[in-house]
Amino acid sequence: MAVEASPPTLFSPWPDRLRHSAIILLAAGLALIALVMFGELSPTRAGIAFACIAGAALVPWRLHDVATSREEVLGDNPVEAPAVRAIIAGMPDPAVLLDRAGRVIHFNGAAAQLAPALRKNELAQFALRSPEIVTALRESIATTEPRRATYLDHVPVDRWMELIITPLSVPTAFGGLDTCMLLTFHDQTPLRRVEEMRADFVANASHELRTPLAALSGFIETLQGPAKDDAKARERFLGIMHTQARRMARLIDDLLSLSRVELTAHVRPDMQVDILPIIRQVGDGLEPLAAERHVKIEMALPDAPVVIAGDREELLRLFENLIENALKYGASGGRVVVSVTAAATGEGVPEVRVAVRDFGPGIAPEHLPRLTERFYRVDVGDSRAQGGTGLGLSLVKHILNRHRGRLLIESVPKNGATFTAAFPKVPSAVN
Ligand code: ADP
C-alpha cells in the first residue's frame, strides 16, 4: 500500500515566510534611517515610507497564506480525503481510483498484490501494462463511459480478472465537478475453469461416441456393399459391430451415472449398509473376467459386518470399477487382493478402508494426480482395448465425495497399484 503524506497544517511554512519579510523590512528600515540621518528625508516621510514597505511586504504574504491554507485544508481534490481512501481500502476486490489523467489517487492492498508496480500519483498504465487495459482506460477517460477489459495474471498461477472501469463525477474543492476513474477487478478464474472443463467434457464425450459410431457406419456400408454376400465376413463384422455398440452403451451408462452422482453430490447417503456382502457380490460377478485373465481374486475381509452410511447401488459401481481395473490393468500380476480394514485419517478421524491391490505394471507417478480426471487414461489404446471409457475413476471419486470419503492411490511402477476407498466410520459400526 502507498503511504500517504500527513495532512498539511495551516502554519507549517510560517518561519520561512517571516524570515523573508523580516529581511526586507530590516533592509528598508536601515536605508530609511540612513537617509534621515543624512538629512535627505524627514522622519515623517521616512515613517510613511516604512509603513508602505511593511504593507507591501506583509499583505500579499497574508493573502497568499489565506489562499493556500484554504486549499491545504480542503485539499485540491476532495477524493484525496481519508474517507475515500478508507472506502477504497475496504473494497474486497482489487480497486484503484484514478484522476482524470489516469494518475493513481488511491488503491487497496488487493490491487497492490495484483499489480505491485502501482504507485500514487503515477499513471496507472505503467503498472497495468496490458494493451487491452490501456486502450479501455483511454476510451473510458475520453468518453466518460464505463469500459470492461480482461486482465491476465500469470504469477504465481494463471488468473483471469475482469477489469471494470467506471467513470465517477466527483465534486471539486470549489463547488465544480471533476471526473475520476474507479477500476475494480473481479476474479473470473473459477468460472473460466468450469467453462473450460465443460467444453473439454463435451469435446471428449463426442469424440468417444463418434469413434465407435464411425466404425459401425463403416461396417454397415461394407455389409450393404462389397461384403453383401460374404457370410464369413458378415459374421466377423457383426461381432465387431456388437463390441462397438457395447462400448457406446457403456460410455452412455457411465456418463449417466456420473451426472446422477453429481446431481445428488450435496446429499450424503444416510442408509446404513454392510459393505462386505456388496464387495463379495462384486467379486463373484467379476469371476468370469478374472478367469479369462488368469487372475485370482483374494478377499481379506473381516467376519463381523462393516457398516457405513452409503448408497448400495453406488457402492456396487465403486467396488466394481476398482476391482475391474485391477483385473484389466494389473492382470500380469496374477493376483488381486481386496481387503477391508479400520484406520484413521491424519487428523485421527476413524475410517473404514477398502483396498484393492494388484501386482501388475503399476502406474508412473506423474499420472497419479490426474487419474480421476474424466477421460484421462495412462494409455488410451490399452484402455480402449480393455473396453474402458476413461470415466471409471472419475465416477469412483464422485461417489466417494458424496459419501464424504476419499480415494487413496499408491503405486510403484512394476510392482502393482493399490486403490483404497476410505469411508468415514459410522460411530456404532461393528468391525
Ligand atoms: P478406464 O475406463 O480407461 O479404465 P478409469 O478412469 O477407470 O478408466 O481409469 C483411468 C486409467 O487409469 C486407465 O485407463 C488406466 O490407464 C489407469 N489405471 C486404472 N487402474 C489401474 C491399475 N490398477 N493399474 C494400472 N493402471 C490403472
Coordinates of C-alpha atoms and ligand atoms in Angstrom, one line a residue:
M1 CA 0.0 0.0 0.0
A2 CA 1.1 3.5 -0.6
V3 CA 1.9 5.7 2.4
E4 CA 0.1 9.0 2.2
A5 CA 1.7 12.2 3.4
S6 CA 0.4 13.7 6.7
P7 CA -2.2 16.4 6.1
P8 CA -0.7 19.9 5.8
T9 CA -1.2 22.3 8.7
L10 CA -2.2 25.9 8.4
F11 CA 1.1 27.3 9.9
S12 CA 3.7 24.9 8.7
P13 CA 5.5 27.3 6.3
W14 CA 5.4 30.3 8.8
P15 CA 9.1 30.7 9.8
D16 CA 10.4 30.8 6.2
R17 CA 8.0 33.4 5.1
L18 CA 8.5 35.5 8.2
R19 CA 12.3 35.4 7.7
H20 CA 11.9 36.8 4.1
S21 CA 9.6 39.6 5.2
A22 CA 11.8 40.5 8.2
I23 CA 14.9 40.7 5.9
I24 CA 13.1 43.1 3.6
L25 CA 11.8 45.2 6.5
L26 CA 15.2 45.3 8.1
A27 CA 16.9 46.4 4.9
A28 CA 14.3 49.1 4.2
G29 CA 14.5 50.3 7.9
L30 CA 18.3 50.7 7.7
A31 CA 18.1 52.5 4.4
L32 CA 15.4 54.9 5.7
I33 CA 17.4 55.6 8.9
A34 CA 20.5 56.4 6.8
L35 CA 18.5 58.8 4.6
V36 CA 17.0 60.6 7.7
M37 CA 20.5 60.8 9.3
F38 CA 22.0 62.4 6.2
G39 CA 19.0 64.8 6.1
E40 CA 17.8 63.5 2.8
L41 CA 14.4 62.6 4.2
S42 CA 12.2 63.9 7.0
P43 CA 11.4 61.4 9.8
T44 CA 7.6 61.7 9.0
R45 CA 8.2 60.8 5.4
A46 CA 10.6 58.1 6.4
G47 CA 7.8 56.7 8.7
I48 CA 5.2 56.8 5.9
A49 CA 7.6 55.1 3.5
F50 CA 8.4 52.3 6.1
A51 CA 4.7 51.7 6.6
C52 CA 4.2 51.4 2.9
I53 CA 7.1 49.0 2.5
A54 CA 5.9 47.0 5.5
G55 CA 2.5 46.8 4.0
A56 CA 3.9 45.7 0.6
A57 CA 6.0 43.0 2.3
L58 CA 3.3 41.6 4.6
V59 CA -0.1 42.0 2.9
P60 CA 0.5 39.8 -0.2
W61 CA 2.0 37.2 2.1
R62 CA -1.1 37.2 4.3
L63 CA -3.3 36.9 1.2
H64 CA -1.2 34.1 -0.2
D65 CA -1.3 32.4 3.2
V66 CA -5.1 32.6 3.3
A67 CA -5.5 31.2 -0.2
T68 CA -3.0 28.3 0.3
S69 CA -4.4 27.4 3.7
R70 CA -7.8 27.1 2.2
E71 CA -6.5 24.8 -0.4
E72 CA -4.5 22.8 2.0
V73 CA -7.3 22.4 4.5
L74 CA -9.9 21.4 1.9
G75 CA -7.4 19.6 -0.4
D76 CA -7.1 20.2 -4.1
N77 CA -9.5 17.4 -4.7
P78 CA -11.9 16.0 -2.2
V79 CA -11.4 12.5 -3.5
E80 CA -8.0 12.7 -1.8
A81 CA -9.8 12.7 1.5
P82 CA -9.1 9.9 4.0
A83 CA -12.7 8.8 3.9
V84 CA -12.4 8.0 0.2
R85 CA -9.1 6.2 0.9
A86 CA -10.8 4.1 3.6
I87 CA -13.6 3.1 1.2
I88 CA -11.1 2.0 -1.5
A89 CA -9.0 0.2 1.1
G90 CA -12.1 -1.6 2.4
M91 CA -13.2 -3.0 -1.0
P92 CA -12.8 -6.7 -1.1
D93 CA -11.7 -6.9 -4.7
P94 CA -8.7 -5.1 -6.1
A95 CA -9.7 -1.4 -6.6
V96 CA -7.8 1.6 -7.9
L97 CA -9.1 5.2 -8.0
L98 CA -7.5 7.4 -10.8
D99 CA -7.8 11.1 -11.6
R100 CA -9.0 12.3 -14.9
A101 CA -5.5 12.0 -16.4
G102 CA -5.2 8.3 -15.3
R103 CA -2.9 9.0 -12.3
V104 CA -3.4 6.9 -9.2
I105 CA -5.1 8.6 -6.3
H106 CA -5.8 5.6 -4.1
F107 CA -5.5 1.8 -4.3
N108 CA -6.1 -1.0 -1.9
G109 CA -4.0 -4.0 -0.7
A110 CA -5.6 -6.4 -3.2
A111 CA -4.7 -4.1 -6.1
A112 CA -1.1 -3.8 -4.8
Q113 CA -0.9 -7.6 -4.8
L114 CA -2.3 -7.8 -8.3
A115 CA -0.1 -5.0 -9.7
P116 CA 2.9 -4.4 -7.4
A117 CA 4.1 -1.6 -9.7
L118 CA 1.2 0.7 -8.8
R119 CA 2.3 4.0 -7.2
K120 CA 0.4 7.0 -6.0
N121 CA 0.5 10.0 -8.4
E122 CA 1.8 7.8 -11.2
L123 CA 0.0 6.8 -14.4
A124 CA -1.8 3.5 -13.8
Q125 CA -1.0 2.3 -17.2
F126 CA 2.7 1.9 -16.2
A127 CA 1.6 -0.7 -13.7
L128 CA -1.1 -2.4 -15.7
R129 CA 0.8 -2.8 -18.9
S130 CA -1.7 -4.7 -20.9
P131 CA -2.6 -3.0 -24.2
E132 CA -6.2 -4.0 -23.8
I133 CA -6.4 -2.2 -20.4
V134 CA -4.6 0.9 -21.6
T135 CA -7.0 1.2 -24.6
A136 CA -10.0 0.7 -22.4
L137 CA -8.8 3.2 -19.9
R138 CA -8.1 5.8 -22.6
E139 CA -11.5 5.3 -24.2
S140 CA -13.2 5.5 -20.8
I141 CA -11.4 8.7 -20.0
A142 CA -12.2 10.2 -23.4
T143 CA -15.9 9.2 -23.4
T144 CA -16.6 9.2 -19.7
E145 CA -18.3 5.8 -20.3
P146 CA -17.7 2.6 -18.5
R147 CA -15.4 0.0 -20.1
R148 CA -14.5 -3.6 -19.5
A149 CA -11.2 -5.4 -20.2
T150 CA -9.6 -8.7 -19.3
Y151 CA -6.5 -8.7 -17.1
L152 CA -4.4 -11.9 -17.3
D153 CA -2.1 -12.6 -14.4
H154 CA 0.3 -15.5 -14.7
V155 CA 2.2 -15.3 -11.4
P156 CA 2.1 -17.4 -9.2
V157 CA -0.7 -19.1 -11.1
D158 CA -2.8 -18.2 -14.1
R159 CA -5.7 -15.9 -13.1
W160 CA -8.3 -14.3 -15.3
M161 CA -9.5 -11.0 -13.9
E162 CA -12.3 -8.8 -15.4
L163 CA -11.5 -5.1 -15.1
I164 CA -14.4 -2.7 -14.9
I165 CA -13.6 0.9 -15.4
T166 CA -16.3 3.2 -14.0
P167 CA -16.1 7.0 -14.5
L168 CA -17.3 8.9 -11.5
S169 CA -18.4 12.5 -11.2
V170 CA -16.9 13.9 -8.0
P171 CA -17.3 17.4 -6.5
T172 CA -14.2 19.7 -6.5
A173 CA -13.0 21.9 -3.7
F174 CA -14.5 24.9 -5.3
G175 CA -18.0 23.5 -5.9
G176 CA -17.5 22.2 -9.5
L177 CA -17.4 18.7 -10.8
D178 CA -14.5 16.6 -11.9
T179 CA -14.2 13.0 -13.3
C180 CA -12.3 10.2 -11.5
M181 CA -12.0 6.6 -12.8
L182 CA -12.7 3.7 -10.5
L183 CA -11.0 0.5 -11.6
T184 CA -12.3 -2.7 -10.0
F185 CA -11.0 -6.2 -10.8
H186 CA -13.2 -9.3 -10.5
D187 CA -11.7 -12.8 -10.4
Q188 CA -13.2 -14.9 -13.2
T189 CA -10.8 -17.8 -12.8
P190 CA -13.2 -20.3 -11.3
L191 CA -15.8 -19.5 -13.9
R192 CA -13.2 -19.9 -16.7
R193 CA -12.1 -23.2 -15.3
V194 CA -15.6 -24.6 -15.2
E195 CA -16.2 -23.3 -18.7
E196 CA -13.0 -25.0 -19.9
M197 CA -13.9 -28.2 -18.2
R198 CA -17.4 -28.2 -19.7
A199 CA -16.0 -27.6 -23.2
D200 CA -13.4 -30.3 -22.7
F201 CA -16.0 -32.7 -21.4
V202 CA -18.3 -32.1 -24.4
A203 CA -15.4 -32.5 -26.8
N204 CA -14.2 -35.7 -25.2
A205 CA -17.6 -37.3 -24.9
S206 CA -18.4 -36.5 -28.5
H207 CA -15.1 -37.9 -29.6
E208 CA -15.6 -41.1 -27.6
L209 CA -19.0 -41.6 -29.1
R210 CA -18.1 -40.7 -32.6
T211 CA -15.3 -43.3 -32.8
P212 CA -17.4 -46.4 -32.4
L213 CA -20.2 -44.7 -34.4
A214 CA -17.8 -44.2 -37.3
A215 CA -16.8 -47.9 -37.1
L216 CA -20.5 -49.0 -37.0
S217 CA -21.3 -46.9 -40.1
G218 CA -18.3 -48.2 -41.9
F219 CA -19.2 -51.8 -41.3
I220 CA -22.8 -51.2 -42.2
E221 CA -21.7 -49.8 -45.6
T222 CA -19.4 -52.7 -46.2
L223 CA -22.1 -55.2 -45.3
Q224 CA -24.5 -53.4 -47.7
G225 CA -21.9 -53.3 -50.5
P226 CA -18.8 -55.3 -51.1
A227 CA -19.4 -57.9 -48.3
K228 CA -23.1 -58.3 -49.1
D229 CA -22.9 -62.0 -50.0
D230 CA -19.8 -62.9 -47.9
A231 CA -21.2 -64.9 -45.0
K232 CA -17.8 -65.3 -43.3
A233 CA -17.1 -61.5 -43.4
R234 CA -20.6 -60.8 -42.2
E235 CA -20.1 -62.9 -39.1
R236 CA -16.8 -61.2 -38.3
F237 CA -18.1 -57.7 -38.9
L238 CA -21.3 -58.3 -36.9
G239 CA -19.0 -59.3 -34.0
I240 CA -17.0 -56.1 -34.2
M241 CA -20.2 -54.1 -34.5
H242 CA -21.5 -55.7 -31.4
T243 CA -18.4 -54.8 -29.5
Q244 CA -18.6 -51.2 -30.7
A245 CA -22.3 -50.9 -29.8
R246 CA -21.5 -52.2 -26.3
R247 CA -18.7 -49.7 -26.0
M248 CA -21.1 -46.9 -26.8
A249 CA -23.7 -48.2 -24.4
R250 CA -21.1 -48.4 -21.6
L251 CA -20.0 -44.9 -22.3
I252 CA -23.6 -43.6 -22.1
D253 CA -24.1 -45.6 -18.9
D254 CA -21.0 -44.1 -17.3
L255 CA -22.0 -40.6 -18.4
L256 CA -25.5 -41.0 -16.9
S257 CA -24.1 -42.5 -13.7
L258 CA -21.7 -39.5 -13.4
S259 CA -24.4 -36.9 -13.9
R260 CA -26.7 -38.8 -11.4
V261 CA -24.0 -38.8 -8.7
E262 CA -23.2 -35.1 -9.4
L263 CA -26.9 -34.2 -9.1
T264 CA -27.0 -35.7 -5.6
A265 CA -23.5 -34.8 -4.6
H266 CA -24.7 -32.4 -1.8
V267 CA -26.9 -35.1 -0.3
R268 CA -25.0 -37.5 1.9
P269 CA -26.4 -41.1 1.8
D270 CA -27.9 -42.0 5.1
M271 CA -28.7 -45.7 4.7
Q272 CA -26.7 -48.0 6.9
V273 CA -25.2 -50.6 4.7
D274 CA -22.9 -53.5 5.4
I275 CA -20.2 -53.3 2.7
L276 CA -19.0 -56.9 3.0
P277 CA -21.9 -58.5 1.0
I278 CA -21.5 -55.8 -1.6
I279 CA -17.8 -56.5 -2.1
R280 CA -18.5 -60.3 -2.2
Q281 CA -21.2 -59.7 -4.8
V282 CA -18.9 -57.6 -7.0
G283 CA -16.1 -60.2 -6.6
D284 CA -18.4 -63.1 -7.7
G285 CA -19.7 -61.0 -10.6
L286 CA -16.1 -60.4 -11.8
E287 CA -15.0 -64.1 -11.5
P288 CA -15.6 -64.8 -15.2
L289 CA -13.3 -61.8 -16.2
A290 CA -10.7 -62.9 -13.6
A291 CA -10.8 -66.5 -15.0
E292 CA -10.4 -65.1 -18.5
R293 CA -7.4 -63.0 -17.5
H294 CA -5.9 -65.8 -15.3
V295 CA -6.1 -63.7 -12.2
K296 CA -7.0 -64.9 -8.7
I297 CA -9.2 -62.6 -6.6
E298 CA -8.3 -62.9 -2.9
M299 CA -10.7 -61.5 -0.3
A300 CA -9.2 -60.5 3.1
L301 CA -12.5 -59.5 4.8
P302 CA -13.4 -59.4 8.5
D303 CA -16.0 -61.7 9.8
A304 CA -18.2 -59.1 11.5
P305 CA -20.3 -56.8 9.4
V306 CA -18.7 -53.4 8.4
V307 CA -21.5 -50.8 8.3
I308 CA -21.1 -47.4 6.7
A309 CA -23.7 -44.7 5.7
G310 CA -23.9 -45.4 2.0
D311 CA -25.9 -45.9 -1.2
R312 CA -25.8 -49.6 -2.1
E313 CA -26.0 -49.1 -5.9
E314 CA -23.3 -46.5 -5.9
L315 CA -21.1 -48.7 -3.7
L316 CA -21.6 -51.6 -6.2
R317 CA -20.4 -49.3 -9.0
L318 CA -17.4 -48.1 -7.0
F319 CA -16.1 -51.5 -6.0
E320 CA -16.8 -52.9 -9.4
N321 CA -14.7 -50.1 -11.1
L322 CA -11.8 -50.6 -8.7
I323 CA -11.7 -54.4 -8.9
E324 CA -12.4 -54.5 -12.7
N325 CA -9.5 -52.0 -13.2
A326 CA -7.2 -54.2 -11.2
L327 CA -8.2 -57.3 -13.3
K328 CA -7.8 -55.4 -16.6
Y329 CA -4.7 -53.4 -16.0
G330 CA -2.9 -55.5 -13.4
A331 CA -3.6 -58.9 -14.9
S332 CA 0.0 -59.7 -15.4
G333 CA 0.5 -59.9 -11.6
G334 CA -1.9 -62.9 -11.5
R335 CA -3.4 -61.8 -8.1
V336 CA -5.8 -59.1 -6.9
V337 CA -6.3 -58.7 -3.1
V338 CA -9.3 -57.0 -1.7
S339 CA -9.1 -56.1 2.0
V340 CA -11.2 -54.2 4.5
T341 CA -9.5 -52.6 7.5
A342 CA -10.2 -50.0 10.2
A343 CA -7.9 -47.0 10.1
A344 CA -7.8 -43.3 10.8
T345 CA -7.2 -40.1 8.8
G346 CA -4.2 -37.8 9.5
E347 CA -6.5 -35.9 11.9
G348 CA -7.3 -39.1 13.8
V349 CA -10.9 -39.5 12.4
P350 CA -11.7 -43.2 12.3
E351 CA -12.5 -44.6 8.8
V352 CA -13.1 -47.8 7.0
R353 CA -10.7 -48.6 4.2
V354 CA -11.4 -50.9 1.3
A355 CA -8.1 -51.5 -0.5
V356 CA -7.8 -53.2 -4.0
R357 CA -4.3 -54.3 -4.6
D358 CA -2.9 -55.7 -7.8
F359 CA 0.6 -56.9 -8.7
G360 CA 0.6 -55.6 -12.3
P361 CA 2.8 -53.0 -14.0
G362 CA 1.7 -50.2 -11.7
I363 CA 1.4 -46.5 -12.7
A364 CA 4.1 -43.9 -13.2
P365 CA 4.0 -41.2 -10.5
E366 CA 3.3 -38.4 -13.0
H367 CA -0.1 -40.0 -13.9
L368 CA -1.3 -40.4 -10.3
P369 CA -2.8 -36.9 -9.7
R370 CA -4.7 -37.0 -13.0
L371 CA -6.2 -40.5 -12.9
T372 CA -9.6 -39.3 -11.6
E373 CA -10.0 -36.7 -14.3
R374 CA -12.7 -37.5 -16.8
F375 CA -11.4 -39.4 -19.9
Y376 CA -7.8 -39.4 -18.5
R377 CA -6.0 -42.7 -19.3
V378 CA -2.4 -43.6 -19.0
D379 CA -2.6 -45.5 -22.3
V380 CA -5.6 -44.6 -24.4
G381 CA -5.1 -47.6 -26.7
D382 CA -4.8 -50.0 -23.8
S383 CA -7.9 -48.6 -22.1
R384 CA -10.0 -48.8 -25.3
A385 CA -8.8 -52.4 -26.0
Q386 CA -10.0 -53.2 -22.5
G387 CA -13.4 -51.7 -23.1
G388 CA -12.5 -48.7 -20.9
T389 CA -14.3 -45.3 -21.1
G390 CA -11.8 -43.3 -19.1
L391 CA -14.7 -42.4 -16.7
G392 CA -14.4 -45.1 -14.1
L393 CA -12.1 -43.5 -11.6
S394 CA -13.8 -40.1 -12.0
L395 CA -17.1 -41.9 -11.1
V396 CA -15.3 -43.5 -8.1
K397 CA -14.1 -40.2 -6.9
H398 CA -17.6 -38.6 -7.2
I399 CA -19.2 -41.5 -5.4
L400 CA -16.6 -41.2 -2.6
N401 CA -17.1 -37.4 -2.4
R402 CA -20.8 -38.0 -1.9
H403 CA -20.1 -40.5 0.8
R404 CA -17.7 -37.9 2.4
G405 CA -14.9 -40.4 1.8
R406 CA -11.6 -40.2 -0.1
L407 CA -9.7 -42.1 -2.7
L408 CA -6.0 -43.0 -2.0
I409 CA -3.8 -44.2 -4.8
E410 CA -0.5 -45.8 -4.2
S411 CA 1.6 -47.3 -6.9
V412 CA 5.2 -48.4 -7.5
P413 CA 5.9 -48.9 -11.2
K414 CA 6.5 -52.6 -12.0
N415 CA 5.1 -53.5 -8.5
G416 CA 1.4 -53.0 -8.8
A417 CA -1.1 -50.5 -7.6
T418 CA -3.3 -50.1 -4.6
F419 CA -6.6 -48.1 -4.9
T420 CA -8.1 -47.5 -1.4
A421 CA -11.7 -46.2 -0.9
A422 CA -11.8 -44.7 2.6
F423 CA -15.2 -44.0 4.2
P424 CA -16.0 -42.2 7.5
K425 CA -16.7 -44.8 10.1
V426 CA -20.3 -44.9 11.5
P427 CA -19.9 -44.5 15.2
S428 CA -22.0 -47.6 16.1
A429 CA -20.4 -49.7 13.4
V430 CA -19.0 -53.0 14.5
N431 CA -15.7 -54.1 12.9
Ligands
ADP1 P1 -10.9 -46.8 -17.9 O1 -12.3 -46.8 -18.4 O2 -9.9 -46.4 -19.0 O3 -10.5 -48.0 -17.2 P2 -10.6 -45.4 -15.4 O4 -11.0 -44.0 -15.1 O5 -11.2 -46.5 -14.6 O6 -10.8 -45.5 -16.9 O7 -9.0 -45.5 -15.3 C1 -8.2 -44.5 -15.8 C2 -6.8 -45.0 -16.2 O8 -6.1 -45.3 -15.1 C3 -6.9 -46.3 -17.0 O9 -7.1 -46.0 -18.4 C4 -5.5 -46.9 -16.7 O10 -4.6 -46.4 -17.6 C5 -5.2 -46.4 -15.3 N1 -5.5 -47.5 -14.3 C6 -6.6 -47.6 -13.5 N2 -6.5 -48.6 -12.6 C7 -5.2 -49.2 -12.9 C8 -4.5 -50.2 -12.3 N3 -5.0 -51.0 -11.3 N4 -3.2 -50.5 -12.7 C9 -2.7 -49.7 -13.7 N5 -3.4 -48.7 -14.3 C10 -4.6 -48.4 -13.9

